[in-house]
PDB file of C-alpha atoms in Angstrom:
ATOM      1  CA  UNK L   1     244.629  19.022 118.095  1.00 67.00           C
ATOM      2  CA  UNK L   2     242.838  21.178 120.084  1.00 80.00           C
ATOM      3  CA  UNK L   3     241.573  24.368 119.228  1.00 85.00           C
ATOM      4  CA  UNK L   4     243.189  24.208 115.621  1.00 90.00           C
ATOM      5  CA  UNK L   5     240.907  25.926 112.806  1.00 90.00           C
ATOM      6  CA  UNK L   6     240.720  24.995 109.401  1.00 90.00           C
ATOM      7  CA  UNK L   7     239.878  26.724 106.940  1.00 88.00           C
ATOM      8  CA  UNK L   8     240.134  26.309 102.670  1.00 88.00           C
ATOM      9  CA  UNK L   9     243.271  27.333 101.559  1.00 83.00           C
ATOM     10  CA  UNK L  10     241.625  29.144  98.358  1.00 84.00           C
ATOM     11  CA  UNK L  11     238.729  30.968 100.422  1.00 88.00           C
ATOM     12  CA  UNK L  12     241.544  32.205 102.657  1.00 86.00           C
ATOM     13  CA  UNK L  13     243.901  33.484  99.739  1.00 85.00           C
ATOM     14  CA  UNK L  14     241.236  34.842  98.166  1.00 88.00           C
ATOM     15  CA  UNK L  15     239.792  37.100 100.791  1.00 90.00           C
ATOM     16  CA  UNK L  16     243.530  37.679 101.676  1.00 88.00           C
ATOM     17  CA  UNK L  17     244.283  39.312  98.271  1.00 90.00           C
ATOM     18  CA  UNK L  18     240.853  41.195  98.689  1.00 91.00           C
ATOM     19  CA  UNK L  19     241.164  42.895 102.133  1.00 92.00           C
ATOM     20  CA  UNK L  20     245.029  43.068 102.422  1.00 90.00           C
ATOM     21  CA  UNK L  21     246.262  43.358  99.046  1.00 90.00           C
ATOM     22  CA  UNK L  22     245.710  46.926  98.595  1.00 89.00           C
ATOM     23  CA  UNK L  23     248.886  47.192 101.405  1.00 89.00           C
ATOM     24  CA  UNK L  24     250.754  44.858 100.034  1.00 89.00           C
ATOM     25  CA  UNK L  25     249.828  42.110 102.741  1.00 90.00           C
ATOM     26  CA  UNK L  26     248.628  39.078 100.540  1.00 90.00           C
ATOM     27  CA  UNK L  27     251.837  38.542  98.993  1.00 90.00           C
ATOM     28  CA  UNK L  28     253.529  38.304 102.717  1.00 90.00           C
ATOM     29  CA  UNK L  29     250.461  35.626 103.545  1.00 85.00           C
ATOM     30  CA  UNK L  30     251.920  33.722 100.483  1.00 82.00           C
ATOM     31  CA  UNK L  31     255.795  33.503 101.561  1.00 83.00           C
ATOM     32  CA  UNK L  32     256.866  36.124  99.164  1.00 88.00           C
ATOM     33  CA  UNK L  33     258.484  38.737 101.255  1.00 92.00           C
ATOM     34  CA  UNK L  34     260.539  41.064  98.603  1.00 94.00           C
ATOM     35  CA  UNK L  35     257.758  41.557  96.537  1.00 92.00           C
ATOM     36  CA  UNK L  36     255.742  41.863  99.419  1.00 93.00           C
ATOM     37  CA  UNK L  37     257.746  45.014 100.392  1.00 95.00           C
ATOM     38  CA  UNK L  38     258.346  45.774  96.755  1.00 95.00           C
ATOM     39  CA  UNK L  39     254.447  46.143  96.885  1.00 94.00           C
ATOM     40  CA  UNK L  40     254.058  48.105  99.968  1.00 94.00           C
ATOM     41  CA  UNK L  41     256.881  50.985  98.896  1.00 95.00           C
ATOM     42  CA  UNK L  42     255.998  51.015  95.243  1.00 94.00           C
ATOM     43  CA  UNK L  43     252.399  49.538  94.884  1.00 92.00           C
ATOM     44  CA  UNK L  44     250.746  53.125  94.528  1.00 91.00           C
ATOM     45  CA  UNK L  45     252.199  54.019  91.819  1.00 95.00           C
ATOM     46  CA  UNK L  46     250.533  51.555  89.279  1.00 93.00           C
ATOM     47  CA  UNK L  47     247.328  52.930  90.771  1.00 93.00           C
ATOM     48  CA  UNK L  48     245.364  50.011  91.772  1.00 91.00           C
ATOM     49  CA  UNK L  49     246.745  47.738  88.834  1.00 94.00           C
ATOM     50  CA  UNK L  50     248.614  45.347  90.573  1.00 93.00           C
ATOM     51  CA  UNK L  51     245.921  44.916  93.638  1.00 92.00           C
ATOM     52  CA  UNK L  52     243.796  44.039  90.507  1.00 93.00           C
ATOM     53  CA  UNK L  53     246.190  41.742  89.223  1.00 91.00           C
ATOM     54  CA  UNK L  54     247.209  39.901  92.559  1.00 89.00           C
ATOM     55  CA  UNK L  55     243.344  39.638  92.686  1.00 89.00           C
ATOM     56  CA  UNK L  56     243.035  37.668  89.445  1.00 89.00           C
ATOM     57  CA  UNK L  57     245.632  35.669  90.317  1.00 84.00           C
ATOM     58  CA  UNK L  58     244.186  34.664  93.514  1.00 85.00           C
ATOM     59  CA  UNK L  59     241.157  33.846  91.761  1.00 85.00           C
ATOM     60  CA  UNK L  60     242.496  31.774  89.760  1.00 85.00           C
ATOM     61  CA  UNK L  61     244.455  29.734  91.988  1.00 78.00           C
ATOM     62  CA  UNK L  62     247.852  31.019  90.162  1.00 68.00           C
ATOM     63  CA  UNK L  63     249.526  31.597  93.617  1.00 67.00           C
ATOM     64  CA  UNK L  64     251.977  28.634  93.539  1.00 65.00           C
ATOM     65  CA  UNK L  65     252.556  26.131  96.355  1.00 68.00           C
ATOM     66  CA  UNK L  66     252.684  28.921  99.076  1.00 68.00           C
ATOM     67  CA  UNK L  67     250.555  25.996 101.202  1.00 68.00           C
ATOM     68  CA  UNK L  68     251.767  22.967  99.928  1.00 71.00           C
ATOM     69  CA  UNK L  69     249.109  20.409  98.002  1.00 75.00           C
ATOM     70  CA  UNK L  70     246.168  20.398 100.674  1.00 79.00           C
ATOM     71  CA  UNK L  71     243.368  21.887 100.267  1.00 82.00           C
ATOM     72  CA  UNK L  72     242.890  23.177 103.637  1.00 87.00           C
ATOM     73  CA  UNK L  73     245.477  25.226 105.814  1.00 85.00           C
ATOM     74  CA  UNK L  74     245.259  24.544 109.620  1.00 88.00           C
ATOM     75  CA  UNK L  75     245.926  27.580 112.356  1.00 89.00           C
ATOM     76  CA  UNK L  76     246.779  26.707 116.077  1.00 89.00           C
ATOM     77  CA  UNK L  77     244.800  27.920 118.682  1.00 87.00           C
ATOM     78  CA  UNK L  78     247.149  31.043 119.203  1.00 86.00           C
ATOM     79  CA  UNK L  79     246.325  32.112 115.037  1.00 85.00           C
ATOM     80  CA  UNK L  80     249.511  30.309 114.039  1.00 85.00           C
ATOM     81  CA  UNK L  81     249.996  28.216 111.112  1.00 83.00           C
ATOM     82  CA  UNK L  82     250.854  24.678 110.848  1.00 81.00           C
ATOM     83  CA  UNK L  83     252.074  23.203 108.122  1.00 72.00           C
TER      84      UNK L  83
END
C-alpha cells in the first residue's frame, strides 16, 4: 500500500539490539515482553553482559520467529507494523 516502508528484518533487529538493548527495548521489538521487563529492572546488574549477549544473538540471527519467515518486515505509514 501506500506509504508502507520496508525494511530487512535482520538490519532492523540488529540495530535494534544495538541502540535499544542497553534499556531493555530489543527484546520488546521481538515479542518477548517478561524478559523485556526482566531486562529493564534487573539488566544493570550483569553490567553490560547481557546487552552483549542479546547483541550476539542478534547477530547471529538466533532471535526466533519474532517476524515470521520473510525476510523483510513492512511498517504502515503511521510506523506500525504489519504482519
Amino acid at each position: 500500500a501506500k506509504g508502507n516502508k520496508k525494511i530487512n528484518k535482520h538490519v532492523f533487529v540488529w540495530v535494534g539490539a544495538f541502540l535499544l538493548g542497553n534499556i531493555g527495548l530489543d527484546r520488546f521489538m521481538r515479542g518477548q515482553i517478561g524478559t523485556g521487563i526482566c531486562k529493564i529492572l534487573f539488566g544493570w546488574l550483569t553490567l553490560g553482559i547481557w546487552y552483549l549477549v542479546d547483541w550476539i544473538i542478534a547477530l547471529s540471527k538466533a532471535y526466533g520467529s519474532s517476524y515470521g519467515n520473510v525476510e523483510d518486515i513492512t511498517f504502515d505509514a503511521n510506523g506500525n507494523y504489519i504482519k
